[in-house]
């Protein structure tokens, strides 16, 4: 039975989170107030308070069935990591007690030697530390049968203090954008103690039947199908988007929502996406580090719940060739601790200096650092998605909509601007409510779009963590805000308004090349972008070089986000990961071809040969069609076998290269194209043989399951 049949959402929402009401209940008033100070004002968590908080967490979590605790972190593998410790401890007289101290809470020690460090850590310096990020609440993870672990969101660093995770630089970038934002707001006379980066992450995913999933090594090992001919029907009729949700998927979504609500995650919207078997979930936005933690939990919960429904959840960016891939739109805005959204145009944007400056700071940031943005969403998986089937191309530009564009044009040209009155859309029938028109239309083709009061970064891949793209959005914005603040600080107080106007004009004029309101999928845009000097990397291997760029190193140093050594280590890890992932794909394709496809089609070939023999014995004429089929199949089998050898040689060659970046380049240019060629032959064979002999489920089976 669903919980929601007997309980209201409000009665169980956040029941597994050490949230404000739990803190109030389990801490003394003084301790509660002190902890709030630590969380809200970034104070240091002292030992004494940590002891009290740990005790409260232990009480609360053990009452909820927890037997273990873990420091939960995001190593550079891109997933989350946890090592469980039970609460048990042995007392002086050998008795068992339950213990969880302030130091257990504040700091953990993990053997870092098996996590990627990109050369930062020698194996003899295996020590790594995890430290509580107390702005992200602790929570309890529960299995279906009730096994429960208290999870403490943490940052992860090496013995020598270098960040070994995705969270540390994100937190530092949030500080940076807050520092520079507050600085600018002070100049503009707006009182705020903090500027908060907010993120809402829309998560796309595929659901397929677990039985099909289990029969495909490619899905299991690489997350995507390496083979598969297009079925007669794909997504061309646009009949999946927002379509009625089938019962089986509905049950999955209902349980997923309940599990997320228990974890305090505000699962809000759900719908069918464009491709068959594709869906989306979006929570309500919140502070960036929490949104990032929650997104990791959303992905994990999706997989877990799918499994219990006999389904498999695919989070790969392009699980199926020929139909839409999955993205993770990162909706980004900046707000103050007083609740002001700094990217909200308001009723009179032309006069809204705060909006104009923050809005242009983001746009200018994209223009200056688009290579970092491109890097932040690059992976082997996303390379398969970007630029194909309704995914944004790899060229970065910003969509601001016609209203905003004409407003800025008017400002630059010195026209007086009539205050923009909200327009209403007339639906033509009186009894249909008249919706207010947004300040920008949707442009689904844009990789980075202003959508009324936030920017939506759509290039991020479905399996990626939100932390790196958000970190980059924070840094680029922090840097532009700091340049704006530098300029305005020098202005004479009496001329401030004039200087602000001049700054707005300069920012818009200097960075207008990044603004593109047209169709990003068109060929003309690729040419036009080149003409404008926008030179986005076309693939992950090239995109990673942004971490090796002087201008980018400077901005990371200036705002104290990552040291040069840490940037180098990240680049090394990304390249290493690219090579390893590509190699796994090739190994899988080779295995499936040699051990599944070739034996199956050769059996069919043999059957045809016998058929030709037997039919010829009766009459040569009867064997005509069988013979032709045999010839066709045999030619394809030979080609497939040749392709296998070619792929093996290309792969072995690539791995011989001494330098990892060279290996990556060889995989990209020499190996993966051969793998794609091999796939083409195999897919052709799939369509030429009887359905029963094909050794694994086809696209038609998988995408249109019952
Ligand atoms: P769509 O992209 O279809 O227009 P929504 O407007 O519902 O969808 O927004 C999608 C995501 O953007 C949701 O996660 C939502 O909470 C988030 N979002 C809305 N407003 C903001 C904001 N000011 N800052 C960051 N994210 C936001
Ligand atoms: Mg959206």
XYZ file of C-alpha atoms and ligand atoms in Angstrom:
734
model
C 0.000 0.000 0.000
C 1.198 3.501 -0.776
C 2.026 5.659 2.259
C -0.008 8.411 0.644
C -3.147 6.299 0.987
C -3.015 6.693 4.758
C -0.820 9.753 5.278
C -0.667 13.244 3.851
C 2.609 14.215 2.202
C 3.097 16.865 4.877
C 2.956 14.162 7.551
C 5.960 12.246 6.250
C 7.888 14.758 4.133
C 11.490 14.881 5.333
C 10.976 12.172 7.966
C 14.470 10.826 7.192
C 16.175 14.210 7.362
C 17.913 15.782 10.322
C 16.071 18.991 9.569
C 15.113 22.061 11.514
C 12.237 20.508 13.428
C 14.323 17.447 14.359
C 17.139 19.710 15.532
C 14.688 21.670 17.658
C 13.363 18.490 19.194
C 16.667 16.756 19.923
C 18.864 19.731 20.867
C 18.621 22.134 23.794
C 17.513 25.606 22.798
C 21.037 26.983 23.229
C 22.628 24.225 21.187
C 19.983 24.655 18.483
C 20.637 28.401 18.249
C 24.383 27.849 18.118
C 24.037 25.300 15.329
C 21.786 27.652 13.346
C 24.527 30.294 13.616
C 27.062 27.800 12.281
C 24.832 26.873 9.357
C 23.453 30.278 8.441
C 26.524 32.369 9.099
C 29.253 29.949 8.087
C 30.737 29.812 11.593
C 33.146 27.089 12.717
C 31.578 24.073 14.391
C 33.420 23.853 17.729
C 34.085 20.551 19.446
C 31.645 21.002 22.287
C 28.722 21.811 20.015
C 29.732 19.014 17.643
C 29.455 16.573 20.552
C 25.921 17.736 21.318
C 24.852 17.582 17.671
C 26.370 14.120 17.280
C 24.497 12.876 20.326
C 21.236 14.275 18.931
C 21.862 12.698 15.535
C 22.584 9.360 17.168
C 19.408 9.475 19.253
C 17.233 10.485 16.324
C 18.735 8.095 13.785
C 18.817 5.044 16.076
C 15.182 5.674 16.992
C 14.580 5.489 13.238
C 16.365 2.167 12.948
C 19.876 3.308 12.022
C 22.655 0.952 13.086
C 25.477 2.648 11.173
C 26.697 6.077 10.164
C 28.694 7.126 7.151
C 30.447 10.163 5.771
C 28.800 10.490 2.373
C 30.957 12.187 -0.272
C 31.440 12.761 -3.987
C 34.865 11.571 -5.124
C 36.137 12.426 -8.582
C 34.575 9.287 -10.011
C 31.428 11.409 -10.332
C 29.340 9.117 -8.132
C 28.924 9.084 -4.367
C 30.934 7.073 -1.882
C 30.181 5.774 1.580
C 31.860 3.536 4.143
C 29.635 2.434 6.992
C 30.637 2.310 10.655
C 28.260 0.860 13.187
C 27.507 2.877 16.303
C 28.677 0.051 18.545
C 31.564 0.489 20.883
C 32.942 -1.731 23.649
C 32.907 -0.233 27.152
C 35.424 -0.710 29.980
C 33.750 -3.848 31.258
C 33.223 -5.347 27.861
C 29.663 -4.067 27.590
C 28.296 -2.816 24.276
C 27.394 0.856 24.022
C 26.260 3.018 21.129
C 28.640 5.837 20.401
C 28.825 8.724 17.960
C 31.023 11.650 18.977
C 31.560 15.169 17.726
C 34.824 14.149 16.153
C 33.105 11.224 14.373
C 30.677 13.789 13.012
C 33.129 16.510 12.065
C 35.873 14.482 10.476
C 36.300 11.046 8.993
C 39.364 9.312 7.725
C 39.121 7.347 4.534
C 41.782 5.432 2.689
C 42.078 7.680 -0.327
C 44.388 5.424 -2.281
C 41.639 3.758 -4.282
C 39.952 6.984 -5.333
C 41.202 8.880 -8.368
C 43.523 11.735 -7.432
C 45.089 12.496 -10.813
C 48.607 12.220 -9.475
C 48.080 14.406 -6.409
C 48.575 11.594 -3.994
C 51.387 9.074 -4.028
C 50.250 5.633 -2.862
C 52.217 5.958 0.344
C 50.152 9.002 1.246
C 46.934 7.087 1.354
C 45.195 9.160 3.961
C 42.132 11.137 2.976
C 39.783 13.147 5.137
C 36.095 13.794 4.972
C 34.611 16.822 6.726
C 30.956 17.602 7.410
C 29.296 20.193 5.146
C 26.795 21.272 7.766
C 24.820 23.408 5.323
C 23.560 20.174 3.728
C 21.456 18.240 6.229
C 22.278 14.715 7.396
C 19.750 12.045 6.409
C 18.920 8.391 6.836
C 19.152 5.983 3.945
C 16.835 3.027 4.357
C 16.683 -0.192 2.390
C 13.391 -1.890 1.557
C 13.647 -4.222 4.547
C 14.574 -1.387 6.910
C 18.391 -1.500 7.107
C 19.243 2.103 7.899
C 22.370 4.251 7.804
C 22.848 7.805 9.009
C 24.486 9.738 6.131
C 26.533 12.855 6.759
C 27.200 14.924 3.624
C 30.909 15.680 3.554
C 33.741 17.180 1.552
C 36.758 14.966 0.794
C 40.407 16.058 0.732
C 43.888 14.554 0.793
C 46.340 14.444 3.709
C 48.007 17.510 2.239
C 44.723 19.391 1.942
C 44.007 19.140 -1.792
C 40.397 18.615 -2.798
C 39.727 15.067 -3.951
C 36.028 15.590 -4.558
C 33.460 17.577 -6.491
C 31.918 19.256 -3.488
C 34.869 21.249 -2.118
C 35.306 23.488 -5.184
C 31.531 23.903 -5.421
C 31.362 25.197 -1.848
C 34.316 27.504 -2.483
C 32.682 28.840 -5.651
C 29.453 29.513 -3.741
C 31.493 31.584 -1.285
C 33.183 33.432 -4.126
C 29.957 34.417 -5.865
C 28.495 35.415 -2.529
C 31.496 37.609 -1.657
C 31.464 39.412 -5.001
C 27.674 39.618 -5.118
C 27.451 41.208 -1.674
C 30.207 43.619 -2.674
C 28.257 44.800 -5.709
C 24.968 44.946 -3.827
C 26.586 47.167 -1.201
C 27.616 49.619 -3.923
C 24.045 49.568 -5.237
C 22.698 50.219 -1.754
C 21.068 46.824 -1.295
C 21.468 45.285 2.119
C 22.316 41.572 2.073
C 24.618 39.385 4.110
C 24.842 36.600 1.585
C 24.237 35.882 -2.087
C 23.032 32.351 -2.599
C 23.458 30.350 -5.788
C 20.251 28.418 -6.375
C 19.893 25.424 -8.628
C 16.936 23.412 -9.867
C 18.014 20.278 -11.715
C 15.613 18.641 -14.148
C 16.510 14.973 -14.485
C 15.739 13.022 -17.652
C 15.922 9.232 -17.677
C 14.801 6.107 -19.488
C 12.906 3.221 -17.937
C 13.062 -0.197 -19.551
C 12.079 -3.701 -18.540
C 14.682 -5.305 -16.292
C 14.491 -8.564 -18.274
C 15.623 -6.753 -21.404
C 18.317 -4.912 -19.493
C 19.715 -8.126 -18.040
C 20.105 -9.611 -21.490
C 22.313 -6.808 -22.774
C 25.981 -6.632 -21.783
C 26.273 -3.190 -23.362
C 23.637 -1.672 -21.088
C 25.135 -3.412 -18.104
C 28.766 -2.434 -18.748
C 28.508 0.895 -20.567
C 25.052 2.231 -19.741
C 24.142 2.534 -23.413
C 23.296 0.260 -26.328
C 26.267 -0.308 -28.625
C 24.082 -2.143 -31.135
C 20.509 -1.831 -32.327
C 18.741 -1.051 -35.580
C 16.039 1.601 -35.535
C 12.563 0.120 -35.180
C 9.924 1.127 -37.767
C 8.602 3.707 -35.307
C 10.697 5.970 -33.099
C 9.746 9.410 -31.817
C 8.860 10.951 -35.182
C 5.190 11.341 -34.415
C 5.889 13.306 -31.217
C 3.295 11.157 -29.494
C 5.318 10.435 -26.350
C 5.939 13.935 -24.992
C 3.540 14.673 -22.110
C 1.574 11.548 -23.124
C -0.581 9.712 -20.597
C 1.697 7.916 -18.176
C 1.189 4.150 -18.253
C 0.217 2.338 -15.069
C 3.508 0.540 -14.641
C 5.492 3.767 -14.946
C 2.974 5.583 -12.786
C 3.508 3.092 -9.950
C 7.240 3.577 -10.282
C 6.868 7.362 -10.168
C 4.547 7.200 -7.163
C 7.020 5.169 -5.133
C 9.940 7.274 -6.317
C 8.174 10.444 -5.172
C 7.411 8.959 -1.777
C 11.001 7.864 -1.253
C 12.252 11.305 -2.279
C 9.750 13.148 -0.123
C 10.878 11.084 2.880
C 14.390 12.336 2.136
C 13.120 15.907 2.118
C 13.521 16.204 -1.650
C 10.767 18.300 -3.199
C 9.942 16.078 -6.189
C 7.545 18.344 -8.064
C 6.987 17.661 -11.748
C 6.974 14.411 -13.710
C 6.131 13.680 -17.301
C 6.873 11.545 -20.316
C 9.680 12.944 -22.432
C 10.077 13.060 -26.206
C 11.627 9.619 -26.781
C 9.692 6.414 -26.162
C 10.428 5.074 -22.622
C 11.906 8.457 -21.614
C 10.696 10.479 -18.630
C 11.624 13.481 -16.508
C 11.514 14.491 -12.873
C 12.175 17.946 -11.452
C 12.359 19.014 -7.821
C 11.844 22.580 -6.632
C 15.100 24.528 -6.776
C 17.213 25.183 -3.688
C 20.697 26.205 -2.576
C 23.252 24.778 -5.036
C 25.146 22.369 -2.774
C 21.916 20.928 -1.412
C 20.458 20.662 -4.922
C 23.605 18.797 -5.968
C 23.432 16.376 -3.046
C 19.748 15.856 -3.692
C 20.310 15.194 -7.371
C 22.783 12.432 -6.485
C 20.126 10.939 -4.223
C 17.467 11.300 -6.931
C 19.593 9.300 -9.377
C 20.372 6.649 -6.774
C 16.735 6.370 -5.691
C 15.544 6.127 -9.305
C 17.762 3.083 -9.848
C 16.715 1.456 -6.594
C 12.988 1.971 -7.062
C 13.123 0.893 -10.711
C 14.730 -2.358 -9.659
C 11.948 -3.138 -7.216
C 9.404 -2.606 -10.023
C 11.157 -5.012 -12.401
C 12.459 -2.039 -14.353
C 15.907 -0.640 -15.076
C 16.560 3.094 -14.986
C 19.040 4.327 -17.597
C 20.814 7.565 -16.792
C 23.259 7.521 -19.710
C 23.237 10.602 -21.958
C 22.460 8.569 -25.065
C 21.238 5.067 -24.279
C 19.755 4.624 -27.779
C 21.140 5.942 -31.048
C 18.650 7.626 -33.339
C 16.320 9.004 -30.671
C 16.638 11.737 -28.053
C 19.266 11.488 -25.373
C 18.860 12.549 -21.759
C 20.022 15.776 -20.223
C 20.014 17.385 -16.842
C 18.965 20.996 -17.165
C 20.667 23.076 -14.508
C 18.415 26.051 -13.731
C 20.553 28.699 -12.091
C 19.772 31.909 -10.259
C 21.260 34.108 -7.586
C 19.286 35.271 -4.582
C 19.971 37.133 -1.358
C 19.521 35.830 2.167
C 16.655 38.326 2.355
C 14.799 36.491 -0.409
C 15.454 38.729 -3.408
C 15.959 36.982 -6.773
C 18.723 39.023 -8.413
C 17.839 37.720 -11.874
C 14.211 38.783 -11.718
C 13.550 41.635 -14.152
C 10.533 42.940 -12.217
C 7.941 45.204 -13.762
C 10.467 47.746 -14.964
C 13.708 46.026 -15.916
C 15.105 49.128 -17.629
C 15.298 50.845 -14.243
C 16.279 47.739 -12.318
C 20.021 48.248 -11.898
C 20.470 45.205 -9.722
C 18.829 42.975 -12.293
C 20.657 44.488 -15.267
C 24.080 44.139 -13.667
C 23.602 40.596 -12.374
C 21.934 39.518 -15.617
C 24.786 40.918 -17.689
C 27.385 39.529 -15.294
C 26.153 36.009 -16.071
C 26.053 36.687 -19.815
C 29.510 38.255 -19.809
C 30.725 35.316 -17.713
C 29.490 32.853 -20.318
C 31.248 34.840 -23.034
C 34.577 34.967 -21.192
C 34.532 31.435 -19.856
C 32.456 29.395 -22.281
C 35.344 26.978 -22.612
C 35.056 26.184 -18.895
C 31.298 25.743 -19.204
C 31.857 23.424 -22.143
C 34.406 21.472 -20.064
C 32.006 21.240 -17.140
C 29.510 19.137 -19.057
C 31.910 17.032 -21.110
C 32.122 13.276 -21.031
C 32.304 10.398 -23.452
C 28.593 9.857 -22.854
C 27.609 13.467 -23.492
C 29.686 13.461 -26.703
C 27.125 10.984 -28.055
C 24.288 13.365 -27.160
C 25.340 16.965 -27.862
C 24.424 18.135 -31.321
C 22.130 15.207 -32.049
C 18.345 14.852 -31.830
C 17.142 17.964 -30.079
C 20.152 18.241 -27.827
C 21.946 21.569 -27.808
C 24.974 21.658 -30.102
C 28.452 21.847 -28.635
C 28.625 25.577 -29.463
C 27.810 27.699 -26.431
C 25.613 30.775 -26.765
C 23.031 32.545 -24.611
C 19.357 32.983 -25.457
C 17.803 36.048 -23.823
C 14.578 36.427 -25.811
C 13.422 39.321 -27.938
C 12.050 41.457 -25.069
C 15.365 41.502 -23.245
C 17.291 42.016 -26.431
C 15.272 45.052 -27.514
C 15.452 46.443 -23.997
C 19.254 46.238 -24.019
C 19.433 47.568 -27.588
C 17.334 50.545 -26.501
C 19.568 51.196 -23.517
C 22.692 51.132 -25.661
C 21.147 53.391 -28.284
C 19.983 55.805 -25.591
C 16.245 55.519 -26.354
C 13.781 56.212 -23.594
C 12.154 53.000 -22.581
C 8.517 52.712 -21.816
C 8.247 50.541 -18.724
C 7.463 47.071 -19.990
C 3.915 46.171 -19.162
C 3.183 42.489 -18.888
C 1.322 41.324 -21.902
C -1.430 38.802 -21.783
C -1.949 36.010 -24.228
C -5.408 35.930 -25.648
C -6.516 32.350 -26.090
C -9.585 33.494 -28.047
C -12.155 32.037 -25.682
C -13.383 34.020 -22.735
C -13.723 31.198 -20.259
C -10.081 30.131 -20.660
C -7.870 32.015 -18.216
C -5.564 34.521 -19.868
C -2.012 33.483 -18.993
C 0.533 36.216 -18.426
C 3.148 36.276 -21.147
C 6.680 35.527 -19.919
C 9.498 37.951 -20.643
C 11.101 35.361 -22.862
C 9.690 32.597 -24.994
C 11.136 29.111 -24.707
C 13.966 28.334 -27.019
C 14.593 24.665 -26.628
C 17.538 24.756 -28.992
C 19.664 27.039 -26.829
C 22.343 25.563 -24.577
C 22.067 28.451 -22.113
C 18.728 30.227 -21.971
C 17.298 33.023 -19.854
C 13.882 31.793 -18.825
C 12.321 34.749 -17.069
C 14.046 34.792 -13.692
C 16.811 32.203 -14.065
C 19.232 30.801 -16.602
C 18.827 27.259 -17.802
C 22.036 25.432 -18.745
C 20.875 22.582 -20.920
C 24.110 20.974 -22.016
C 24.669 19.068 -18.795
C 24.398 15.322 -19.301
C 21.870 13.191 -17.462
C 24.426 11.135 -15.535
C 26.675 14.050 -14.560
C 26.784 15.641 -11.152
C 25.455 19.195 -10.962
C 28.477 20.271 -8.949
C 30.971 21.006 -11.742
C 28.649 23.010 -14.025
C 27.352 24.932 -11.024
C 30.876 25.600 -9.823
C 31.741 27.069 -13.234
C 28.579 29.208 -13.367
C 29.520 30.532 -9.925
C 33.133 31.292 -10.815
C 32.400 33.018 -14.111
C 29.698 35.123 -12.473
C 31.853 35.901 -9.419
C 34.631 37.101 -11.698
C 32.369 39.406 -13.718
C 30.707 40.731 -10.561
C 34.130 41.500 -9.143
C 35.139 43.380 -12.303
C 31.893 45.362 -12.196
C 32.392 46.128 -8.508
C 36.007 47.225 -9.178
C 34.762 49.700 -11.754
C 31.862 51.085 -9.739
C 33.935 51.402 -6.577
C 36.153 53.867 -8.394
C 33.225 56.007 -9.525
C 32.373 59.292 -7.905
C 29.341 58.838 -5.633
C 27.438 61.559 -7.486
C 28.105 59.934 -10.819
C 27.270 56.406 -9.761
C 24.104 56.139 -11.841
C 25.904 57.367 -14.914
C 28.707 54.876 -14.357
C 26.201 52.063 -13.884
C 24.544 52.929 -17.179
C 27.920 53.062 -18.898
C 28.806 49.675 -17.382
C 25.563 48.141 -18.630
C 26.225 49.505 -22.116
C 29.815 48.289 -22.138
C 28.948 44.819 -20.872
C 26.229 44.397 -23.457
C 28.318 45.737 -26.326
C 31.436 43.801 -25.404
C 29.658 40.507 -24.913
C 26.761 40.617 -27.355
C 28.493 38.079 -29.619
C 27.509 35.334 -27.156
C 23.807 36.218 -27.464
C 21.920 34.196 -30.037
C 18.142 34.039 -30.097
C 17.810 31.927 -33.247
C 17.782 28.223 -33.994
C 20.891 26.628 -32.535
C 20.381 23.444 -34.542
C 20.796 25.181 -37.890
C 23.954 24.819 -39.990
C 24.041 28.586 -40.490
C 24.560 29.089 -36.785
C 27.705 26.960 -36.770
C 29.127 29.212 -39.499
C 27.904 32.394 -37.835
C 29.399 31.334 -34.494
C 32.790 30.842 -36.150
C 32.508 34.284 -37.676
C 31.829 35.707 -34.205
C 34.940 34.008 -32.934
C 33.076 31.543 -30.736
C 35.127 28.433 -30.837
C 33.590 25.822 -28.541
C 35.292 22.451 -28.306
C 33.525 19.802 -30.338
C 34.238 16.907 -28.032
C 35.217 16.062 -24.477
C 38.902 15.438 -25.151
C 39.335 18.973 -26.513
C 37.009 20.473 -23.905
C 39.162 19.196 -21.014
C 41.986 21.448 -22.208
C 40.104 24.373 -20.673
C 41.640 23.213 -17.390
C 45.056 23.802 -18.875
C 44.352 27.360 -19.977
C 46.156 30.328 -18.447
C 43.112 32.625 -18.230
C 41.148 29.877 -16.498
C 43.960 29.043 -14.101
C 44.069 32.704 -13.154
C 40.382 32.925 -12.375
C 40.480 29.724 -10.295
C 43.456 31.108 -8.334
C 41.991 34.569 -7.919
C 38.843 33.256 -6.270
C 40.595 30.470 -4.398
C 38.637 27.609 -5.986
C 41.283 25.118 -7.127
C 45.075 25.278 -7.156
C 46.903 24.696 -10.429
C 47.892 21.270 -9.117
C 44.239 20.472 -8.397
C 43.209 21.645 -11.873
C 45.882 19.484 -13.456
C 44.761 16.520 -11.423
C 41.173 16.968 -12.540
C 42.190 17.177 -16.171
C 44.247 13.998 -15.773
C 41.288 12.212 -14.162
C 38.847 13.296 -16.874
C 41.174 12.101 -19.626
C 41.880 8.847 -17.819
C 38.160 8.319 -17.344
C 37.499 9.024 -21.029
C 40.046 6.419 -22.109
C 38.801 3.840 -19.638
C 35.161 4.351 -20.587
C 35.959 4.185 -24.312
C 38.018 1.061 -23.747
C 35.162 -0.604 -21.862
C 32.820 0.233 -24.744
C 35.187 -1.319 -27.252
C 35.790 -4.417 -25.121
C 32.029 -4.848 -24.757
C 31.383 -4.387 -28.472
C 34.081 -6.945 -29.256
C 32.723 -9.430 -26.740
C 29.156 -9.097 -27.950
C 30.191 -9.466 -31.567
C 32.517 -12.414 -31.062
C 30.492 -14.323 -28.521
C 26.910 -13.437 -29.351
C 26.339 -11.858 -32.752
C 28.783 -13.833 -34.906
C 27.833 -17.263 -33.498
C 24.139 -16.471 -33.921
C 24.342 -15.207 -37.475
C 26.733 -17.982 -38.483
C 24.241 -20.518 -37.246
C 21.674 -18.890 -39.488
C 24.168 -18.839 -42.338
C 24.719 -22.581 -41.890
C 20.984 -23.200 -41.834
C 20.594 -21.263 -45.055
C 23.430 -23.238 -46.641
C 21.746 -26.501 -45.748
C 18.510 -25.138 -47.104
C 20.216 -24.221 -50.366
C 21.620 -27.764 -50.587
C 18.341 -29.469 -49.866
C 16.269 -27.273 -52.125
C 18.788 -27.622 -54.982
C 18.495 -31.371 -54.741
C 14.822 -31.059 -55.600
C 15.242 -28.300 -58.151
C 17.941 -25.599 -58.647
C 15.200 -23.012 -59.236
C 13.755 -23.517 -55.775
C 17.078 -22.544 -54.161
C 17.328 -19.165 -55.895
C 16.082 -16.965 -53.044
C 17.865 -18.938 -50.334
C 21.069 -18.646 -52.302
C 20.705 -14.909 -52.677
C 20.008 -14.537 -48.971
C 22.980 -16.739 -48.145
C 25.251 -14.623 -50.330
C 23.999 -11.401 -48.694
C 24.365 -12.709 -45.178
C 27.757 -14.236 -45.866
C 29.097 -10.957 -47.233
C 27.919 -9.109 -44.130
C 29.397 -11.767 -41.841
C 32.768 -11.416 -43.544
C 32.607 -7.660 -43.182
C 31.681 -7.968 -39.538
C 34.565 -10.328 -38.880
C 36.962 -7.942 -40.625
C 35.621 -5.068 -38.559
C 36.230 -7.040 -35.359
C 39.876 -7.507 -36.272
C 40.224 -3.893 -37.310
C 38.696 -2.707 -34.049
C 40.948 -4.946 -31.985
C 44.034 -3.635 -33.773
C 42.952 -0.015 -33.481
C 42.236 -0.389 -29.773
C 45.508 -2.181 -29.032
C 47.327 0.538 -30.933
C 45.625 3.326 -28.998
C 46.538 1.764 -25.676
C 50.195 1.584 -26.737
C 50.461 5.377 -26.802
C 52.486 6.491 -23.804
C 50.656 9.715 -23.041
C 47.045 9.454 -21.769
C 45.879 12.433 -23.813
C 47.300 10.789 -26.921
C 45.422 7.623 -26.023
C 42.214 9.635 -25.698
C 42.773 11.311 -29.058
C 43.432 7.926 -30.696
C 40.273 6.474 -29.187
C 38.290 9.469 -30.394
C 39.719 9.596 -33.928
C 40.791 6.040 -34.723
C 38.988 3.596 -32.474
C 35.448 4.843 -31.883
C 34.797 5.456 -35.611
C 35.772 1.814 -36.284
C 33.438 0.710 -33.489
C 30.642 2.725 -35.102
C 31.414 1.072 -38.432
C 31.204 -2.343 -36.813
C 27.871 -1.399 -35.333
C 26.498 -0.417 -38.716
C 27.267 -3.861 -40.114
C 25.802 -5.616 -37.083
C 22.651 -3.471 -37.224
C 22.231 -4.353 -40.884
C 22.524 -8.033 -40.020
C 19.917 -7.604 -37.300
C 17.393 -6.537 -39.916
C 18.272 -9.424 -42.282
C 17.837 -12.404 -39.961
C 14.773 -13.927 -38.253
C 13.872 -12.280 -34.966
C 14.357 -15.467 -32.895
C 17.991 -15.892 -33.742
C 19.095 -12.388 -32.662
C 20.954 -12.940 -29.383
C 19.579 -10.017 -27.369
C 16.484 -7.773 -27.213
C 16.186 -5.233 -30.035
C 15.224 -1.548 -29.924
C 11.663 -2.514 -30.826
C 11.488 -4.883 -27.820
C 13.170 -2.509 -25.389
C 11.566 0.823 -26.262
C 8.009 -0.382 -26.596
C 7.744 -2.763 -23.636
C 4.500 -3.536 -21.863
P 10.612 24.532 -17.416
O 12.075 24.347 -17.591
O 9.843 23.465 -18.103
O 10.167 25.932 -17.701
P 10.101 25.107 -14.590
O 9.858 26.536 -14.841
O 9.103 24.402 -13.759
O 10.263 24.239 -15.898
O 11.493 24.992 -13.897
C 12.295 23.900 -13.983
C 13.244 23.894 -12.810
O 13.727 25.202 -12.563
C 12.598 23.434 -11.508
O 13.504 22.625 -10.833
C 12.386 24.735 -10.798
O 12.311 24.585 -9.397
C 13.632 25.477 -11.191
N 13.546 26.909 -10.933
C 12.472 27.718 -10.960
N 12.792 28.966 -10.562
C 14.125 28.941 -10.288
C 15.066 29.911 -9.817
N 14.722 31.156 -9.550
N 16.332 29.508 -9.651
C 16.732 28.252 -9.914
N 15.896 27.314 -10.343
C 14.617 27.638 -10.538
Mg 13.388 23.132 -18.447
